[in-house]
mmCIF file of C-alpha atoms (C1' of nucleotides) in Angstrom:
data_model
loop_
_atom_site.group_PDB
_atom_site.id
_atom_site.type_symbol
_atom_site.label_atom_id
_atom_site.label_comp_id
_atom_site.label_asym_id
_atom_site.label_seq_id
_atom_site.Cartn_x
_atom_site.Cartn_y
_atom_site.Cartn_z
ATOM 1 C CA MET A 19 5.499 11.177 -25.539
ATOM 2 C CA ARG A 20 3.811 7.390 -24.464
ATOM 3 C CA ILE A 21 2.621 7.616 -20.542
ATOM 4 C CA GLY A 22 6.178 5.622 -19.618
ATOM 5 C CA ALA A 23 7.611 8.172 -21.152
ATOM 6 C CA LEU A 24 5.375 11.233 -19.457
ATOM 7 C CA GLY A 25 5.997 8.519 -15.773
ATOM 8 C CA GLN A 26 9.655 8.504 -16.067
ATOM 9 C CA ALA A 27 9.925 11.764 -17.060
ATOM 10 C CA THR A 28 8.317 13.226 -13.552
ATOM 11 C CA ARG A 29 9.041 10.178 -11.525
ATOM 12 C CA VAL A 30 4.859 9.352 -11.705
ATOM 13 C CA ASP A 31 3.767 5.829 -11.899
ATOM 14 C CA PRO A 32 2.070 5.132 -15.366
ATOM 15 C CA GLU A 33 -1.255 4.471 -12.861
ATOM 16 C CA THR A 34 -1.248 7.339 -11.363
ATOM 17 C CA ILE A 35 -1.229 9.802 -14.611
ATOM 18 C CA ARG A 36 -4.402 7.627 -15.556
ATOM 19 C CA TYR A 37 -6.177 8.312 -12.607
ATOM 20 C CA TYR A 38 -5.475 11.810 -12.343
ATOM 21 C CA GLU A 39 -7.153 11.719 -15.802
ATOM 22 C CA ARG A 40 -10.107 9.563 -15.075
ATOM 23 C CA ILE A 41 -10.604 12.251 -11.851
ATOM 24 C CA GLY A 42 -9.849 15.213 -14.352
ATOM 25 C CA LEU A 43 -6.972 16.637 -13.213
ATOM 26 C CA LEU A 44 -5.171 16.016 -16.023
ATOM 27 C CA PRO A 45 -6.651 16.765 -20.032
ATOM 28 C CA ALA A 46 -7.066 13.865 -21.284
ATOM 29 C CA PRO A 47 -4.104 13.082 -24.259
ATOM 30 C CA VAL A 48 -4.723 12.430 -27.701
ATOM 31 C CA ARG A 49 -4.138 8.709 -28.380
ATOM 32 C CA ARG A 50 -2.763 7.122 -31.166
ATOM 33 C CA ALA A 51 -3.617 4.806 -33.853
ATOM 34 C CA ASN A 52 -3.248 1.911 -30.976
ATOM 35 C CA GLY A 53 -5.124 3.383 -28.583
ATOM 36 C CA TYR A 54 -1.666 4.396 -26.866
ATOM 37 C CA ARG A 55 -1.461 8.348 -24.858
ATOM 38 C CA ALA A 56 0.366 10.287 -26.466
ATOM 39 C CA TYR A 57 0.831 13.786 -24.091
ATOM 40 C CA GLY A 58 3.016 17.316 -25.466
ATOM 41 C CA PRO A 59 4.469 18.987 -23.457
ATOM 42 C CA ALA A 60 2.207 20.983 -21.650
ATOM 43 C CA HIS A 61 1.141 18.106 -20.085
ATOM 44 C CA LEU A 62 4.585 17.327 -18.767
ATOM 45 C CA GLU A 63 4.413 20.276 -17.319
ATOM 46 C CA ARG A 64 0.751 20.345 -15.560
ATOM 47 C CA LEU A 65 1.983 16.831 -14.054
ATOM 48 C CA ALA A 66 5.247 18.230 -12.555
ATOM 49 C CA PHE A 67 2.957 21.022 -11.164
ATOM 50 C CA ILE A 68 0.424 18.555 -9.828
ATOM 51 C CA ARG A 69 3.338 16.742 -8.480
ATOM 52 C CA HIS A 70 5.116 19.596 -6.664
ATOM 53 C CA CYS A 71 1.869 20.704 -4.896
ATOM 54 C CA ARG A 72 1.284 17.315 -3.933
ATOM 55 C CA ALA A 73 4.893 16.758 -2.592
ATOM 56 C CA LEU A 74 3.686 20.283 -0.638
ATOM 57 C CA ASP A 75 1.316 18.136 0.493
ATOM 58 C CA MET A 76 -1.895 19.701 -0.974
ATOM 59 C CA PRO A 77 -4.918 17.352 -1.637
ATOM 60 C CA LEU A 78 -5.701 17.001 -5.551
ATOM 61 C CA ALA A 79 -8.929 19.140 -4.696
ATOM 62 C CA ASP A 80 -6.535 22.197 -3.579
ATOM 63 C CA VAL A 81 -4.587 20.979 -6.816
ATOM 64 C CA GLN A 82 -7.256 21.701 -9.303
ATOM 65 C CA ARG A 83 -8.726 24.857 -7.610
ATOM 66 C CA LEU A 84 -4.657 26.171 -7.742
ATOM 67 C CA LEU A 85 -5.022 25.146 -11.611
ATOM 68 C CA HIS A 86 -8.192 26.524 -12.465
ATOM 69 C CA LEU A 87 -6.773 29.704 -11.498
ATOM 70 C CA LEU A 88 -3.597 28.790 -13.692
ATOM 71 C CA ASP A 89 -5.397 28.784 -16.713
ATOM 72 C CA HIS A 90 -7.825 31.703 -16.302
ATOM 73 C CA PRO A 91 -4.530 34.760 -15.075
ATOM 74 C CA LEU A 92 -6.629 37.158 -14.581
ATOM 75 C CA ASP A 93 -8.869 36.367 -11.339
ATOM 76 C CA ASP A 94 -8.085 37.507 -8.188
ATOM 77 C CA CYS A 95 -4.576 36.354 -6.743
ATOM 78 C CA GLN A 96 -6.994 36.988 -3.072
ATOM 79 C CA ASP A 97 -7.980 32.724 -3.655
ATOM 80 C CA VAL A 98 -4.924 31.315 -4.283
ATOM 81 C CA ASP A 99 -3.625 32.989 -0.650
ATOM 82 C CA ARG A 100 -6.110 32.270 1.593
ATOM 83 C CA LEU A 101 -5.290 28.914 0.191
ATOM 84 C CA ILE A 102 -2.088 28.137 0.662
ATOM 85 C CA ASP A 103 -2.624 30.015 4.055
ATOM 86 C CA THR A 104 -5.156 27.711 5.262
ATOM 87 C CA HIS A 105 -3.010 23.860 4.083
ATOM 88 C CA LEU A 106 -0.563 26.241 5.938
ATOM 89 C CA ALA A 107 -2.409 26.126 9.367
ATOM 90 C CA HIS A 108 -3.436 23.121 8.424
ATOM 91 C CA VAL A 109 0.376 21.843 7.972
ATOM 92 C CA GLN A 110 1.063 23.560 11.379
ATOM 93 C CA GLY A 111 -1.259 21.898 13.272
ATOM 94 C CA LYS A 112 -0.691 18.740 12.555
ATOM 95 C CA LEU A 113 2.901 19.603 12.995
ATOM 96 C CA GLN A 114 1.984 20.087 16.488
ATOM 97 C CA SER A 115 -0.511 17.329 16.947
ATOM 98 C CA LEU A 116 3.013 15.172 15.836
ATOM 99 C CA GLN A 117 4.940 16.654 18.606
ATOM 100 C CA ALA A 118 3.918 16.379 21.469
ATOM 101 C CA LEU A 119 2.776 12.736 19.281
ATOM 102 C CA ALA A 120 6.555 12.030 19.863
ATOM 103 C CA GLN A 121 7.051 13.299 22.415
ATOM 104 C CA GLN A 122 4.625 11.072 24.430
ATOM 105 C CA LEU A 123 5.841 7.615 22.419
ATOM 106 C CA GLU A 124 9.343 8.919 23.978
ATOM 107 C CA GLN A 125 8.278 8.643 26.819
ATOM 108 C CA LEU A 126 6.255 5.404 26.778
ATOM 109 C CA ARG A 127 9.305 4.325 24.951
ATOM 110 C CA GLY A 128 11.576 5.083 28.056
ATOM 111 C CA ARG A 129 9.288 2.866 30.314
ATOM 112 C CA CYS A 130 10.938 -0.489 29.562
ATOM 113 C CA HIS A 131 14.332 -2.055 28.596
ATOM 114 C CA GLY A 132 14.868 -5.347 29.002
ATOM 115 C CA GLN A 133 13.621 -8.252 28.055
ATOM 116 C CA HIS A 134 11.140 -9.742 30.064
ATOM 117 C CA ALA A 135 7.521 -11.518 30.054
ATOM 118 C CA THR A 136 4.777 -8.816 29.036
ATOM 119 C CA ALA A 137 2.439 -9.256 31.660
ATOM 120 C CA GLU A 138 5.393 -6.997 33.600
ATOM 121 C CA CYS A 139 6.105 -4.594 29.968
ATOM 122 C CA GLY A 140 5.959 -1.126 31.451
ATOM 123 C CA ILE A 141 4.396 0.231 28.257
ATOM 124 C CA LEU A 142 1.937 -2.329 28.037
ATOM 125 C CA HIS A 143 1.482 -1.274 31.686
ATOM 126 C CA GLU A 144 1.493 2.844 30.894
ATOM 127 C CA LEU A 145 -0.932 1.486 28.066
ATOM 128 C CA VAL A 146 -3.448 0.104 30.062
ATOM 129 C CA ALA A 147 -2.908 2.426 33.034
ATOM 130 C CA ALA A 148 -3.316 6.028 30.648
ATOM 131 C CA ALA A 149 -6.362 4.020 28.874
ATOM 132 C CA GLN A 150 -7.763 3.913 32.097
ATOM 133 C CA GLY A 151 -7.354 7.353 32.630
ATOM 134 C CA GLU A 152 -4.756 7.674 35.114
ATOM 135 C CA SER A 153 -2.562 10.328 34.837
ATOM 136 C CA CYS A 154 -2.130 10.288 31.396
ATOM 137 C CA VAL A 155 -0.439 13.459 29.201
ATOM 138 C CA CYS A 156 -1.945 12.812 25.902
ATOM 139 C CA HIS A 157 -5.879 11.807 27.766
ATOM 140 C CA GLY A 158 -6.596 15.219 29.196
ATOM 141 C CA ASN A 159 -10.120 14.452 28.882
ATOM 142 C CA SER A 160 -9.867 10.603 30.075
ATOM 143 C CA VAL A 161 -12.004 7.675 29.791
ATOM 144 C CA GLN A 162 -12.894 6.853 33.764
ATOM 145 C CA THR A 163 -13.566 2.952 33.705
ATOM 146 C CA SER A 164 -15.420 1.009 36.593
ATOM 147 C CA GLN A 165 -11.963 -0.752 37.443
ATOM 148 C CA LYS A 166 -8.671 0.416 39.622
ATOM 149 C CA GLY A 167 -6.093 -3.000 38.220
ATOM 150 C CA ARG A 168 -3.783 -1.715 36.146
ATOM 151 C CA ARG A 169 -4.658 -4.574 33.816
ATOM 152 C CA LEU A 170 -6.928 -5.683 31.031
ATOM 153 C CA ARG A 171 -9.469 -8.214 31.568
ATOM 154 C CA GLY A 172 -9.115 -11.596 28.832
ATOM 155 C CA ALA A 173 -6.332 -13.026 29.673
ATOM 156 C CA CYS A 174 -8.024 -14.919 32.349
ATOM 157 C CA PRO A 175 -12.229 -16.879 31.189
ATOM 158 C CA GLU A 176 -13.529 -15.837 34.324
ATOM 159 C CA SER A 177 -13.306 -12.696 34.063
ATOM 160 C CA GLY A 178 -14.767 -11.739 30.428
ATOM 161 C CA TYR A 179 -16.759 -10.276 27.693
ATOM 162 C CA GLU A 180 -20.056 -10.520 30.080
ATOM 163 C CA PRO A 181 -23.346 -7.208 30.243
ATOM 164 C CA GLU A 182 -23.404 -5.166 32.672
ATOM 165 C CA MET B 1 -24.235 -1.278 28.797
ATOM 166 C CA ARG B 2 -25.916 -0.891 25.033
ATOM 167 C CA ILE B 3 -23.944 0.548 22.228
ATOM 168 C CA GLY B 4 -24.480 4.213 22.784
ATOM 169 C CA ALA B 5 -23.561 4.166 26.548
ATOM 170 C CA LEU B 6 -20.470 2.482 25.580
ATOM 171 C CA GLY B 7 -19.942 4.899 22.841
ATOM 172 C CA GLN B 8 -20.675 8.150 25.041
ATOM 173 C CA ALA B 9 -18.331 6.941 27.786
ATOM 174 C CA THR B 10 -15.708 5.991 26.168
ATOM 175 C CA ARG B 11 -16.428 8.237 23.126
ATOM 176 C CA VAL B 12 -16.780 6.142 20.302
ATOM 177 C CA ASP B 13 -19.434 6.325 17.760
ATOM 178 C CA PRO B 14 -21.256 3.461 17.485
ATOM 179 C CA GLU B 15 -20.657 2.999 13.954
ATOM 180 C CA THR B 16 -16.993 2.714 15.449
ATOM 181 C CA ILE B 17 -17.598 0.545 17.658
ATOM 182 C CA ARG B 18 -19.332 -1.812 15.476
ATOM 183 C CA TYR B 19 -16.766 -1.627 12.565
ATOM 184 C CA TYR B 20 -14.036 -2.540 15.302
ATOM 185 C CA GLU B 21 -16.480 -5.852 16.598
ATOM 186 C CA ARG B 22 -16.438 -6.232 12.873
ATOM 187 C CA ILE B 23 -13.048 -6.791 12.274
ATOM 188 C CA GLY B 24 -12.320 -8.287 15.080
ATOM 189 C CA LEU B 25 -10.330 -5.437 17.394
ATOM 190 C CA LEU B 26 -13.401 -5.974 19.569
ATOM 191 C CA PRO B 27 -14.867 -9.260 20.932
ATOM 192 C CA ALA B 28 -17.998 -10.002 19.611
ATOM 193 C CA PRO B 29 -20.398 -8.715 22.566
ATOM 194 C CA VAL B 30 -23.886 -11.278 23.668
ATOM 195 C CA ARG B 31 -26.830 -10.148 22.590
ATOM 196 C CA ARG B 32 -29.935 -9.491 25.051
ATOM 197 C CA ALA B 33 -33.622 -10.402 23.565
ATOM 198 C CA ASN B 34 -34.508 -8.163 21.042
ATOM 199 C CA GLY B 35 -30.835 -8.347 19.034
ATOM 200 C CA TYR B 36 -29.200 -5.348 21.027
ATOM 201 C CA ARG B 37 -26.133 -5.311 21.691
ATOM 202 C CA ALA B 38 -24.576 -6.049 26.174
ATOM 203 C CA TYR B 39 -21.194 -5.306 26.653
ATOM 204 C CA GLY B 40 -19.575 -5.515 30.383
ATOM 205 C CA PRO B 41 -16.758 -3.460 31.795
ATOM 206 C CA ALA B 42 -14.531 -5.567 30.115
ATOM 207 C CA HIS B 43 -15.408 -3.879 26.905
ATOM 208 C CA LEU B 44 -15.415 -0.844 28.247
ATOM 209 C CA GLU B 45 -11.788 -0.884 29.717
ATOM 210 C CA ARG B 46 -10.292 -2.899 26.026
ATOM 211 C CA LEU B 47 -12.016 -0.516 24.026
ATOM 212 C CA ALA B 48 -10.565 2.559 25.859
ATOM 213 C CA PHE B 49 -6.818 1.078 25.216
ATOM 214 C CA ILE B 50 -7.963 1.113 20.836
ATOM 215 C CA ARG B 51 -8.311 3.992 21.218
ATOM 216 C CA HIS B 52 -5.345 5.207 23.818
ATOM 217 C CA CYS B 53 -3.474 3.431 21.075
ATOM 218 C CA ARG B 54 -5.595 5.917 18.661
ATOM 219 C CA ALA B 55 -4.612 8.437 19.912
ATOM 220 C CA LEU B 56 -1.065 7.829 19.633
ATOM 221 C CA ASP B 57 -1.734 7.336 15.935
ATOM 222 C CA MET B 58 -1.333 3.978 15.965
ATOM 223 C CA PRO B 59 -2.419 1.806 13.453
ATOM 224 C CA LEU B 60 -5.712 -0.453 14.010
ATOM 225 C CA ALA B 61 -2.689 -3.545 12.935
ATOM 226 C CA ASP B 62 -0.472 -2.374 15.906
ATOM 227 C CA VAL B 63 -3.182 -2.396 18.730
ATOM 228 C CA GLN B 64 -4.539 -5.554 16.856
ATOM 229 C CA ARG B 65 -0.558 -7.363 18.407
ATOM 230 C CA LEU B 66 -0.882 -5.069 21.590
ATOM 231 C CA LEU B 67 -4.429 -6.480 22.227
ATOM 232 C CA HIS B 68 -2.851 -9.546 21.406
ATOM 233 C CA LEU B 69 0.204 -9.719 24.096
ATOM 234 C CA LEU B 70 -2.236 -8.222 26.701
ATOM 235 C CA ASP B 71 -4.291 -11.580 26.317
ATOM 236 C CA HIS B 72 -0.592 -13.841 26.489
ATOM 237 C CA PRO B 73 0.854 -12.382 29.480
ATOM 238 C CA LEU B 74 4.436 -14.589 29.019
ATOM 239 C CA ASP B 75 4.613 -13.246 25.754
ATOM 240 C CA ASP B 76 8.102 -11.796 25.169
ATOM 241 C CA CYS B 77 8.232 -8.467 25.665
ATOM 242 C CA GLN B 78 10.733 -7.313 23.309
ATOM 243 C CA ASP B 79 7.712 -7.485 20.879
ATOM 244 C CA VAL B 80 5.969 -4.291 22.295
ATOM 245 C CA ASP B 81 9.670 -2.673 22.644
ATOM 246 C CA ARG B 82 9.894 -3.086 18.792
ATOM 247 C CA LEU B 83 6.559 -2.156 17.840
ATOM 248 C CA ILE B 84 6.858 1.162 19.487
ATOM 249 C CA ASP B 85 9.830 1.454 18.373
ATOM 250 C CA THR B 86 9.005 0.981 14.443
ATOM 251 C CA HIS B 87 6.357 3.174 15.404
ATOM 252 C CA LEU B 88 8.261 5.892 17.226
ATOM 253 C CA ALA B 89 10.355 6.013 14.109
ATOM 254 C CA HIS B 90 7.660 6.201 11.842
ATOM 255 C CA VAL B 91 6.498 9.299 14.310
ATOM 256 C CA GLN B 92 9.722 10.958 13.691
ATOM 257 C CA GLY B 93 10.094 10.631 10.027
ATOM 258 C CA LYS B 94 6.876 11.606 10.140
ATOM 259 C CA LEU B 95 8.003 14.966 11.808
ATOM 260 C CA GLN B 96 10.973 15.487 9.599
ATOM 261 C CA SER B 97 9.016 15.473 6.418
ATOM 262 C CA LEU B 98 6.055 17.364 8.196
ATOM 263 C CA GLN B 99 9.175 20.305 9.684
ATOM 264 C CA ALA B 100 10.173 21.182 5.899
ATOM 265 C CA LEU B 101 6.847 21.410 4.549
ATOM 266 C CA ALA B 102 5.493 23.864 7.095
ATOM 267 C CA GLN B 103 9.039 25.820 6.386
ATOM 268 C CA GLN B 104 8.105 26.033 2.799
ATOM 269 C CA LEU B 105 5.197 27.191 2.346
ATOM 270 C CA GLU B 106 6.133 29.740 4.973
ATOM 271 C CA GLN B 107 8.599 30.950 2.493
ATOM 272 C CA LEU B 108 5.637 29.889 -0.284
ATOM 273 C CA ARG B 109 3.639 32.109 1.632
ATOM 274 C CA GLY B 110 5.834 34.700 1.869
ATOM 275 C CA ARG B 111 5.587 35.248 -1.694
ATOM 276 C CA CYS B 112 2.442 37.026 -2.730
ATOM 277 C CA HIS B 113 0.482 39.746 -0.288
ATOM 278 C CA GLY B 114 -1.789 42.213 -1.800
ATOM 279 C CA GLN B 115 -4.494 41.336 -4.275
ATOM 280 C CA HIS B 116 -3.980 41.398 -8.542
ATOM 281 C CA ALA B 117 -4.650 38.787 -11.281
ATOM 282 C CA THR B 118 -2.983 35.521 -10.662
ATOM 283 C CA ALA B 119 -1.288 36.526 -13.425
ATOM 284 C CA GLU B 120 1.067 37.807 -11.365
ATOM 285 C CA CYS B 121 1.185 35.345 -7.634
ATOM 286 C CA GLY B 122 4.475 35.329 -6.635
ATOM 287 C CA ILE B 123 3.152 32.125 -4.910
ATOM 288 C CA LEU B 124 1.946 31.243 -8.364
ATOM 289 C CA HIS B 125 5.369 31.458 -9.926
ATOM 290 C CA GLU B 126 7.228 30.158 -7.649
ATOM 291 C CA LEU B 127 5.190 27.059 -7.720
ATOM 292 C CA VAL B 128 5.388 26.961 -11.536
ATOM 293 C CA ALA B 129 8.751 27.664 -11.374
ATOM 294 C CA ALA B 130 9.397 25.321 -8.560
ATOM 295 C CA ALA B 131 7.707 22.777 -10.429
ATOM 296 C CA GLN B 132 9.999 23.014 -13.659
ATOM 297 C CA GLY B 133 12.869 22.375 -11.137
ATOM 298 C CA GLU B 134 14.314 25.737 -10.718
ATOM 299 C CA SER B 135 16.023 26.196 -7.289
ATOM 300 C CA CYS B 136 13.542 24.637 -5.348
ATOM 301 C CA VAL B 137 14.772 23.716 -1.908
ATOM 302 C CA CYS B 138 12.345 21.264 -1.195
ATOM 303 C CA HIS B 139 12.582 19.253 -4.928
ATOM 304 C CA GLY B 140 16.036 17.781 -4.581
ATOM 305 C CA ASN B 141 15.370 15.418 -7.075
ATOM 306 C CA SER B 142 13.969 18.078 -9.508
ATOM 307 C CA VAL B 143 11.815 17.743 -12.738
ATOM 308 C CA GLN B 144 13.264 19.390 -15.897
ATOM 309 C CA THR B 145 11.529 20.425 -18.912
ATOM 310 C CA SER B 146 12.141 21.255 -21.898
ATOM 311 C CA GLN B 147 10.824 24.574 -21.940
ATOM 312 C CA LYS B 148 12.124 27.823 -19.550
ATOM 313 C CA GLY B 149 8.854 29.580 -19.829
ATOM 314 C CA ARG B 150 7.402 29.797 -16.017
ATOM 315 C CA ARG B 151 3.881 29.684 -17.178
ATOM 316 C CA LEU B 152 2.260 26.674 -17.690
ATOM 317 C CA ARG B 153 0.721 25.678 -20.279
ATOM 318 C CA GLY B 154 -3.507 25.340 -21.210
ATOM 319 C CA ALA B 155 -4.259 29.121 -20.740
ATOM 320 C CA CYS B 156 -4.596 30.165 -24.515
ATOM 321 C CA PRO B 157 -5.882 27.649 -26.963
ATOM 322 C CA GLU B 158 -2.485 27.660 -29.012
ATOM 323 C CA SER B 159 -0.068 26.183 -26.957
ATOM 324 C CA GLY B 160 -2.354 23.550 -25.415
ATOM 325 C CA TYR B 161 -2.039 20.371 -25.226
ATOM 326 C CA GLU B 162 -0.408 18.785 -28.431
ATOM 327 C CA PRO B 163 1.014 15.390 -28.117
ATOM 328 C CA GLU B 164 5.738 15.945 -28.660
ATOM 329 C "C1'" DA C 29 10.348 -16.254 -33.882
ATOM 330 C "C1'" DA C 30 9.906 -15.678 -28.940
ATOM 331 C "C1'" DA C 31 10.186 -13.157 -24.982
ATOM 332 C "C1'" DA C 32 9.997 -8.955 -22.412
ATOM 333 C "C1'" DA C 33 8.252 -4.693 -21.900
ATOM 334 C "C1'" DC C 34 5.293 -1.849 -23.028
ATOM 335 C "C1'" DC C 35 -0.008 -0.799 -23.500
ATOM 336 C "C1'" DC C 36 -5.648 -0.604 -22.809
ATOM 337 C "C1'" DT C 37 -9.911 -1.534 -19.903
ATOM 338 C "C1'" DG C 38 -11.937 -1.864 -16.058
ATOM 339 C "C1'" DT C 39 -12.580 -3.685 -11.139
ATOM 340 C "C1'" DA C 40 -11.160 -4.224 -6.855
ATOM 341 C "C1'" DG C 41 -8.205 -3.361 -2.232
ATOM 342 C "C1'" DC C 42 -6.144 0.156 1.103
ATOM 343 C "C1'" DC C 43 -6.947 2.766 5.904
ATOM 344 C "C1'" DA C 44 -9.773 4.031 9.082
ATOM 345 C "C1'" DC C 45 -13.667 5.301 9.544
ATOM 346 C "C1'" DT C 46 -18.496 7.449 8.736
ATOM 347 C "C1'" DC C 47 -22.632 7.868 5.755
ATOM 348 C "C1'" DC C 48 -26.968 5.902 4.231
ATOM 349 C "C1'" DG C 49 -31.458 3.413 3.352
ATOM 350 C "C1'" DG C 50 -34.314 0.917 5.387
ATOM 351 C "C1'" DG C 51 -36.368 -1.490 9.166
ATOM 352 C "C1'" DG C 52 -36.854 -3.317 14.326
ATOM 353 C "C1'" DT C 53 -37.373 -1.455 19.893
ATOM 354 C "C1'" DC C 54 -39.011 1.140 23.280
ATOM 355 C "C1'" DA C 55 -40.005 5.016 26.496
ATOM 356 C "C1'" DA C 56 -42.668 8.945 27.241
ATOM 357 C "C1'" DG C 57 -46.125 12.456 26.398
ATOM 358 C "C1'" DA C 58 -51.160 14.266 23.976
ATOM 359 C "C1'" DT D 21 -54.392 4.697 21.984
ATOM 360 C "C1'" DC D 22 -51.064 6.530 18.900
ATOM 361 C "C1'" DT D 23 -47.418 9.112 17.723
ATOM 362 C "C1'" DT D 24 -43.379 11.420 18.710
ATOM 363 C "C1'" DG D 25 -38.678 10.318 18.493
ATOM 364 C "C1'" DA D 26 -34.124 8.186 20.060
ATOM 365 C "C1'" DC D 27 -32.794 4.331 19.995
ATOM 366 C "C1'" DC D 28 -30.601 0.123 17.508
ATOM 367 C "C1'" DC D 29 -29.913 -3.309 13.981
ATOM 368 C "C1'" DC D 30 -27.632 -4.834 9.260
ATOM 369 C "C1'" DG D 31 -25.838 -4.509 4.865
ATOM 370 C "C1'" DG D 32 -23.630 -1.259 1.338
ATOM 371 C "C1'" DA D 33 -21.492 2.170 0.019
ATOM 372 C "C1'" DG D 34 -18.041 7.119 -0.210
ATOM 373 C "C1'" DT D 35 -14.092 9.297 1.137
ATOM 374 C "C1'" DG D 36 -8.536 10.362 -0.499
ATOM 375 C "C1'" DG D 37 -4.696 9.063 -2.858
ATOM 376 C "C1'" DC D 38 -3.179 5.736 -4.725
ATOM 377 C "C1'" DT D 39 -1.662 0.913 -5.837
ATOM 378 C "C1'" DA D 40 -2.304 -3.604 -7.734
ATOM 379 C "C1'" DC D 41 -4.586 -7.226 -10.251
ATOM 380 C "C1'" DA D 42 -7.060 -9.227 -14.089
ATOM 381 C "C1'" DG D 43 -7.067 -10.544 -19.212
ATOM 382 C "C1'" DG D 44 -5.958 -8.187 -23.228
ATOM 383 C "C1'" DG D 45 -3.387 -6.585 -27.104
ATOM 384 C "C1'" DT D 46 1.375 -3.716 -29.042
ATOM 385 C "C1'" DT D 47 5.926 -2.978 -29.681
ATOM 386 C "C1'" DT D 48 11.230 -3.638 -29.040
ATOM 387 C "C1'" DT D 49 14.348 -6.279 -27.909
ATOM 388 C "C1'" DT D 50 17.060 -10.153 -27.909
#
DNA sequence: AAAAACCCTGTAGCCACTCCGGGGTCAAGA
DNA sequence: TCTTGACCCCGGAGTGGCTACAGGGTTTTT
């Protein structure tokens, strides 16, 4: 099968398939007389495996290692366990921070409803205040600037960007 | 203040500060006689704002837009609302898929405990089976390969990568 | 026969940094 | 005075995982 057919079967863009070949993830197939790549079922399976791992958000380096382990069935399986463990920990960490983030954003969103000028926008006010280190949940180790004001400078020329 | 002091105050790498200047996010400060950048409090505030937005995982393009709105306090605040809404939806979507992902990985992790050869590893078996489209939760629209076998080819030379 | 769809290679772009090389500047210590 | 080390400058390249060209050739369909 040609690259387009393989792409359709696995729902992978041919550009991506060539990319996988370039970085050594998918073995280079034989070529036909016209230079076209000719794939067999083994490529199809390997590519499907890669995409499944990617659907699990594994970095390609990890996929590479798993493929290597698949190719060497006598190796110790502990490597697989460790890899999955590490990846899982990574995902769980990301999940937690994303949950906190969503909460933050929802809170922020609640600050503004109506239509008015940005000068009165609760969201912008909150963002500026939080950046200036006042009582921000997500920003525990906060930055203390020299100003107590609630507005960023820059809007009026005389309060601009002069050195200290 | 010089770039190092600004970096310490905001916990931002000087390289990142220069990068923000290069892409037009932070105004270029005046220079001292020796060419060093000289920052004022306005830069400090603006940079803190940027970092707070980044801590909320906003793309720099969004931060740019918020800064623009801050600089134009009479603009309509609906733009801010829309921006936050869009970002929140994005984060919530990512959160959901990450939750599904963590569940998948936990399930996967449960497949293998002991130490044995990778040929018998439940995780690898599951990954290969799932890639081949058999009863995988995360992979609804699955790929059907031509083979029923549970192992990827490639380990033995005679079952390798021939074209179809 | 012409048009559309496919294939090839190589290169550049995306995001948000991060690192590197090769240099200049400046203050403190030996 | 010399040296060390910390800081600063700039431009360019690298990261991951693609995606999008540009500029050609081939195959299939109309």
